[in-house]
Amino acid sequence: MEYNGGSLLVMSGKNCIAIASDLRFGLENFTCSCDTPKIFKIHRKLFLGLTGLNGDILTVKQNLDFQSHIYAIDNSKKINQIVLDNLLSLLLYKNRFSPFFIEGILAGLDKNDNPNITTTDVLGALSYSSDFAVSGTCSESLLGLCQAFWKPRMASEELFEAVSNCLCLATNRDCLSGWGGIVHVITQDGIITKIIKTRKD
């Protein structure tokens, strides 16, 4: 799980949700790239974040893209988070004897613009959260920082600041994460995406 490094963070606010990740791709302590995506847009109100082995991340992402397009064609509507939760869980559990080495986080807004956070482990066990969720190599640092920075019903600007601070501070203490970050804030009006600078040493 730590071979390629990487960290993910999701935090909820008032009718908005933020998902952030670092941009580093490495082979253990060797950094290969600092522009590797770990967050993928499913549609305007739903994002998928994956950490772990990069080849497995891409395989799972392509598989979920295919399944979500089939769902949209069959049902004449965009896939919702509950269905995608179950598809991801089924995909991971189906491969439990030769598992995908990933951890997933789904973040989105429901039809009433309430934030939803779902996390999965390697075997596809689902866990739901109403405040924040973390994944990756510096998850212990992220967890402590999120507990310090998170407040209920934050506005989108305050949520962006909290998530950015958590990601910067946590990745500064982890040599397998960092090298820049990206933050997506999903609101009822649209998506705000910003690149943040972190240490590159």
mmCIF file of C-alpha atoms in Angstrom:
data_model
loop_
_atom_site.group_PDB
_atom_site.id
_atom_site.type_symbol
_atom_site.label_atom_id
_atom_site.label_comp_id
_atom_site.label_asym_id
_atom_site.label_seq_id
_atom_site.Cartn_x
_atom_site.Cartn_y
_atom_site.Cartn_z
ATOM 1 C CA MET A 1 0.000 0.000 0.000
ATOM 2 C CA GLU A 2 2.877 2.385 0.652
ATOM 3 C CA TYR A 3 4.979 1.495 -2.402
ATOM 4 C CA ASN A 4 3.788 4.454 -4.518
ATOM 5 C CA GLY A 5 2.936 6.736 -1.582
ATOM 6 C CA GLY A 6 0.162 9.314 -1.593
ATOM 7 C CA SER A 7 -2.471 10.708 0.736
ATOM 8 C CA LEU A 8 -6.129 11.701 0.515
ATOM 9 C CA LEU A 9 -8.407 13.837 2.642
ATOM 10 C CA VAL A 10 -12.146 14.580 2.507
ATOM 11 C CA MET A 11 -13.955 17.081 4.735
ATOM 12 C CA SER A 12 -17.586 18.178 4.810
ATOM 13 C CA GLY A 13 -19.036 21.640 5.242
ATOM 14 C CA LYS A 14 -22.387 23.404 4.934
ATOM 15 C CA ASN A 15 -23.844 22.244 1.592
ATOM 16 C CA CYS A 16 -20.302 21.669 0.330
ATOM 17 C CA ILE A 17 -17.559 19.088 0.532
ATOM 18 C CA ALA A 18 -13.818 19.214 -0.156
ATOM 19 C CA ILE A 19 -11.551 16.432 -1.383
ATOM 20 C CA ALA A 20 -7.786 16.891 -1.534
ATOM 21 C CA SER A 21 -4.702 14.827 -2.340
ATOM 22 C CA ASP A 22 -1.000 15.220 -2.801
ATOM 23 C CA LEU A 23 0.512 14.961 -6.284
ATOM 24 C CA ARG A 24 3.561 12.760 -5.648
ATOM 25 C CA PHE A 25 4.129 9.472 -7.465
ATOM 26 C CA GLY A 26 7.078 7.488 -6.220
ATOM 27 C CA LEU A 27 8.699 4.101 -5.970
ATOM 28 C CA GLU A 28 9.205 3.946 -2.212
ATOM 29 C CA ASN A 29 11.632 6.813 -1.432
ATOM 30 C CA PHE A 30 12.380 7.595 -5.092
ATOM 31 C CA THR A 31 10.115 10.343 -6.493
ATOM 32 C CA CYS A 32 9.192 9.807 -10.155
ATOM 33 C CA SER A 33 6.608 12.517 -10.727
ATOM 34 C CA CYS A 34 4.789 15.342 -8.974
ATOM 35 C CA ASP A 35 1.633 15.601 -11.096
ATOM 36 C CA THR A 36 -0.088 12.254 -10.548
ATOM 37 C CA PRO A 37 -3.868 12.452 -10.007
ATOM 38 C CA LYS A 38 -5.480 10.479 -7.211
ATOM 39 C CA ILE A 39 -8.873 12.200 -7.424
ATOM 40 C CA PHE A 40 -11.267 11.510 -10.288
ATOM 41 C CA LYS A 41 -14.491 13.299 -11.219
ATOM 42 C CA ILE A 42 -17.442 10.960 -11.756
ATOM 43 C CA HIS A 43 -19.866 13.830 -12.376
ATOM 44 C CA ARG A 44 -20.398 17.381 -11.100
ATOM 45 C CA LYS A 45 -21.448 16.351 -7.602
ATOM 46 C CA LEU A 46 -19.446 13.148 -7.115
ATOM 47 C CA PHE A 47 -15.695 12.546 -6.854
ATOM 48 C CA LEU A 48 -13.649 9.395 -6.289
ATOM 49 C CA GLY A 49 -10.292 9.396 -4.506
ATOM 50 C CA LEU A 50 -7.964 6.381 -4.527
ATOM 51 C CA THR A 51 -4.637 5.748 -2.788
ATOM 52 C CA GLY A 52 -2.376 2.732 -3.020
ATOM 53 C CA LEU A 53 -0.645 0.964 -5.891
ATOM 54 C CA ASN A 54 -0.868 3.213 -8.963
ATOM 55 C CA GLY A 55 -1.591 0.415 -11.456
ATOM 56 C CA ASP A 56 -4.503 -0.771 -9.333
ATOM 57 C CA ILE A 57 -5.790 2.802 -8.990
ATOM 58 C CA LEU A 58 -5.984 3.157 -12.773
ATOM 59 C CA THR A 59 -7.582 -0.287 -13.225
ATOM 60 C CA VAL A 60 -10.295 0.375 -10.625
ATOM 61 C CA LYS A 61 -10.943 3.866 -12.010
ATOM 62 C CA GLN A 62 -11.394 2.542 -15.563
ATOM 63 C CA ASN A 63 -13.671 -0.231 -14.321
ATOM 64 C CA LEU A 64 -15.858 2.228 -12.384
ATOM 65 C CA ASP A 65 -15.974 4.596 -15.378
ATOM 66 C CA PHE A 66 -17.260 1.743 -17.507
ATOM 67 C CA GLN A 67 -19.860 0.704 -14.903
ATOM 68 C CA SER A 68 -21.078 4.281 -14.384
ATOM 69 C CA HIS A 69 -21.498 4.809 -18.154
ATOM 70 C CA ILE A 70 -23.470 1.553 -18.438
ATOM 71 C CA TYR A 71 -25.655 2.680 -15.511
ATOM 72 C CA ALA A 72 -26.269 6.066 -17.174
ATOM 73 C CA ILE A 73 -27.276 4.385 -20.458
ATOM 74 C CA ASP A 74 -29.552 1.796 -18.802
ATOM 75 C CA ASN A 75 -31.271 4.234 -16.417
ATOM 76 C CA SER A 76 -31.136 7.507 -18.391
ATOM 77 C CA LYS A 77 -29.665 9.346 -15.401
ATOM 78 C CA LYS A 78 -26.313 9.948 -13.740
ATOM 79 C CA ILE A 79 -25.101 7.439 -11.193
ATOM 80 C CA ASN A 80 -25.650 8.417 -7.568
ATOM 81 C CA GLN A 81 -23.255 7.886 -4.691
ATOM 82 C CA ILE A 82 -25.087 4.953 -3.097
ATOM 83 C CA VAL A 83 -24.949 2.944 -6.327
ATOM 84 C CA LEU A 84 -21.276 3.808 -6.901
ATOM 85 C CA ASP A 85 -20.481 2.854 -3.267
ATOM 86 C CA ASN A 86 -21.930 -0.570 -3.890
ATOM 87 C CA LEU A 87 -20.214 -0.981 -7.276
ATOM 88 C CA LEU A 88 -16.826 -0.153 -5.742
ATOM 89 C CA SER A 89 -17.442 -2.456 -2.786
ATOM 90 C CA LEU A 90 -18.506 -5.303 -5.092
ATOM 91 C CA LEU A 91 -15.497 -4.809 -7.364
ATOM 92 C CA LEU A 92 -13.053 -4.931 -4.442
ATOM 93 C CA TYR A 93 -14.755 -7.866 -2.712
ATOM 94 C CA LYS A 94 -14.964 -9.843 -5.958
ATOM 95 C CA ASN A 95 -11.160 -9.692 -6.182
ATOM 96 C CA ARG A 96 -10.533 -10.464 -2.498
ATOM 97 C CA PHE A 97 -8.234 -13.447 -3.187
ATOM 98 C CA SER A 98 -5.925 -11.336 -5.375
ATOM 99 C CA PRO A 99 -6.941 -7.887 -4.118
ATOM 100 C CA PHE A 100 -6.454 -4.447 -5.562
ATOM 101 C CA PHE A 101 -4.018 -2.692 -3.229
ATOM 102 C CA ILE A 102 -6.047 0.491 -2.871
ATOM 103 C CA GLU A 103 -8.179 2.385 -0.400
ATOM 104 C CA GLY A 104 -11.031 4.441 -1.796
ATOM 105 C CA ILE A 105 -12.971 7.507 -0.695
ATOM 106 C CA LEU A 106 -16.152 8.690 -2.398
ATOM 107 C CA ALA A 107 -17.208 12.279 -1.736
ATOM 108 C CA GLY A 108 -20.284 13.989 -3.074
ATOM 109 C CA LEU A 109 -23.461 15.950 -2.554
ATOM 110 C CA ASP A 110 -26.864 14.280 -2.608
ATOM 111 C CA LYS A 111 -29.954 15.697 -4.327
ATOM 112 C CA ASN A 112 -30.560 18.008 -1.318
ATOM 113 C CA ASP A 113 -26.905 19.188 -1.418
ATOM 114 C CA ASN A 114 -26.005 17.417 1.816
ATOM 115 C CA PRO A 115 -22.410 16.104 1.911
ATOM 116 C CA ASN A 116 -21.785 12.349 1.886
ATOM 117 C CA ILE A 117 -18.477 10.592 2.597
ATOM 118 C CA THR A 118 -17.853 6.876 2.061
ATOM 119 C CA THR A 119 -14.569 5.024 2.550
ATOM 120 C CA THR A 120 -13.572 1.500 1.576
ATOM 121 C CA ASP A 121 -10.755 -0.783 2.591
ATOM 122 C CA VAL A 122 -8.894 -3.298 0.405
ATOM 123 C CA LEU A 123 -11.706 -5.863 0.675
ATOM 124 C CA GLY A 124 -14.506 -3.406 -0.090
ATOM 125 C CA ALA A 125 -15.934 -2.918 3.410
ATOM 126 C CA LEU A 126 -17.846 0.369 3.399
ATOM 127 C CA SER A 127 -17.630 2.964 6.158
ATOM 128 C CA TYR A 128 -19.671 6.168 6.286
ATOM 129 C CA SER A 129 -18.666 9.481 7.842
ATOM 130 C CA SER A 130 -20.405 12.790 8.359
ATOM 131 C CA ASP A 131 -17.363 14.971 9.077
ATOM 132 C CA PHE A 132 -14.066 13.850 7.452
ATOM 133 C CA ALA A 133 -12.130 10.847 6.175
ATOM 134 C CA VAL A 134 -8.450 10.215 5.414
ATOM 135 C CA SER A 135 -6.434 7.643 3.513
ATOM 136 C CA GLY A 136 -2.839 7.019 2.488
ATOM 137 C CA THR A 137 0.636 7.008 3.928
ATOM 138 C CA CYS A 138 0.222 9.963 6.308
ATOM 139 C CA SER A 139 -3.301 9.081 7.448
ATOM 140 C CA GLU A 140 -2.326 9.208 11.150
ATOM 141 C CA SER A 141 -1.088 12.804 10.840
ATOM 142 C CA LEU A 142 -4.091 13.775 8.703
ATOM 143 C CA LEU A 143 -6.509 12.272 11.212
ATOM 144 C CA GLY A 144 -5.118 14.311 14.110
ATOM 145 C CA LEU A 145 -5.060 17.519 12.073
ATOM 146 C CA CYS A 146 -8.611 17.001 10.810
ATOM 147 C CA GLN A 147 -9.824 16.560 14.369
ATOM 148 C CA ALA A 148 -8.193 19.900 15.225
ATOM 149 C CA PHE A 149 -9.326 21.879 12.146
ATOM 150 C CA TRP A 150 -12.804 20.491 11.410
ATOM 151 C CA LYS A 151 -15.866 22.454 12.545
ATOM 152 C CA PRO A 152 -19.494 21.742 11.702
ATOM 153 C CA ARG A 153 -21.185 23.688 8.901
ATOM 154 C CA MET A 154 -18.119 25.461 7.462
ATOM 155 C CA ALA A 155 -18.609 27.652 4.387
ATOM 156 C CA SER A 156 -16.702 26.743 1.223
ATOM 157 C CA GLU A 157 -13.887 29.286 1.752
ATOM 158 C CA GLU A 158 -13.311 28.213 5.343
ATOM 159 C CA LEU A 159 -13.472 24.562 4.287
ATOM 160 C CA PHE A 160 -10.817 25.144 1.621
ATOM 161 C CA GLU A 161 -8.507 26.762 4.186
ATOM 162 C CA ALA A 162 -8.985 23.929 6.678
ATOM 163 C CA VAL A 163 -8.359 21.196 4.094
ATOM 164 C CA SER A 164 -5.324 22.990 2.642
ATOM 165 C CA ASN A 165 -3.782 23.453 6.087
ATOM 166 C CA CYS A 166 -4.370 19.817 7.022
ATOM 167 C CA LEU A 167 -2.823 18.534 3.782
ATOM 168 C CA CYS A 168 0.212 20.846 3.928
ATOM 169 C CA LEU A 169 0.995 20.169 7.573
ATOM 170 C CA ALA A 170 0.547 16.398 7.319
ATOM 171 C CA THR A 171 2.569 15.894 4.136
ATOM 172 C CA ASN A 172 5.432 17.959 5.555
ATOM 173 C CA ARG A 173 5.959 15.130 8.054
ATOM 174 C CA ASP A 174 5.793 12.251 5.544
ATOM 175 C CA CYS A 175 8.481 11.508 2.945
ATOM 176 C CA LEU A 176 6.128 9.314 0.847
ATOM 177 C CA SER A 177 3.565 12.110 0.317
ATOM 178 C CA GLY A 178 3.593 15.730 -0.689
ATOM 179 C CA TRP A 179 5.262 17.510 -3.597
ATOM 180 C CA GLY A 180 2.234 19.715 -4.135
ATOM 181 C CA GLY A 181 -1.451 19.150 -3.646
ATOM 182 C CA ILE A 182 -4.808 19.643 -5.303
ATOM 183 C CA VAL A 183 -8.071 20.606 -3.609
ATOM 184 C CA HIS A 184 -11.561 20.285 -5.117
ATOM 185 C CA VAL A 185 -14.413 22.022 -3.290
ATOM 186 C CA ILE A 186 -17.816 20.800 -4.470
ATOM 187 C CA THR A 187 -20.626 23.272 -3.825
ATOM 188 C CA GLN A 188 -24.222 23.499 -4.991
ATOM 189 C CA ASP A 189 -23.103 26.177 -7.495
ATOM 190 C CA GLY A 190 -20.145 24.335 -8.991
ATOM 191 C CA ILE A 191 -16.633 23.004 -8.417
ATOM 192 C CA ILE A 192 -13.667 25.061 -7.224
ATOM 193 C CA THR A 193 -10.286 23.454 -7.985
ATOM 194 C CA LYS A 194 -6.991 24.849 -6.718
ATOM 195 C CA ILE A 195 -3.401 23.637 -6.758
ATOM 196 C CA ILE A 196 -1.532 24.212 -3.499
ATOM 197 C CA LYS A 197 2.224 24.356 -3.056
ATOM 198 C CA THR A 198 3.944 22.213 -0.458
ATOM 199 C CA ARG A 199 7.551 21.363 0.311
ATOM 200 C CA LYS A 200 9.492 19.570 -2.425
ATOM 201 C CA ASP A 201 12.453 18.170 -0.529
#
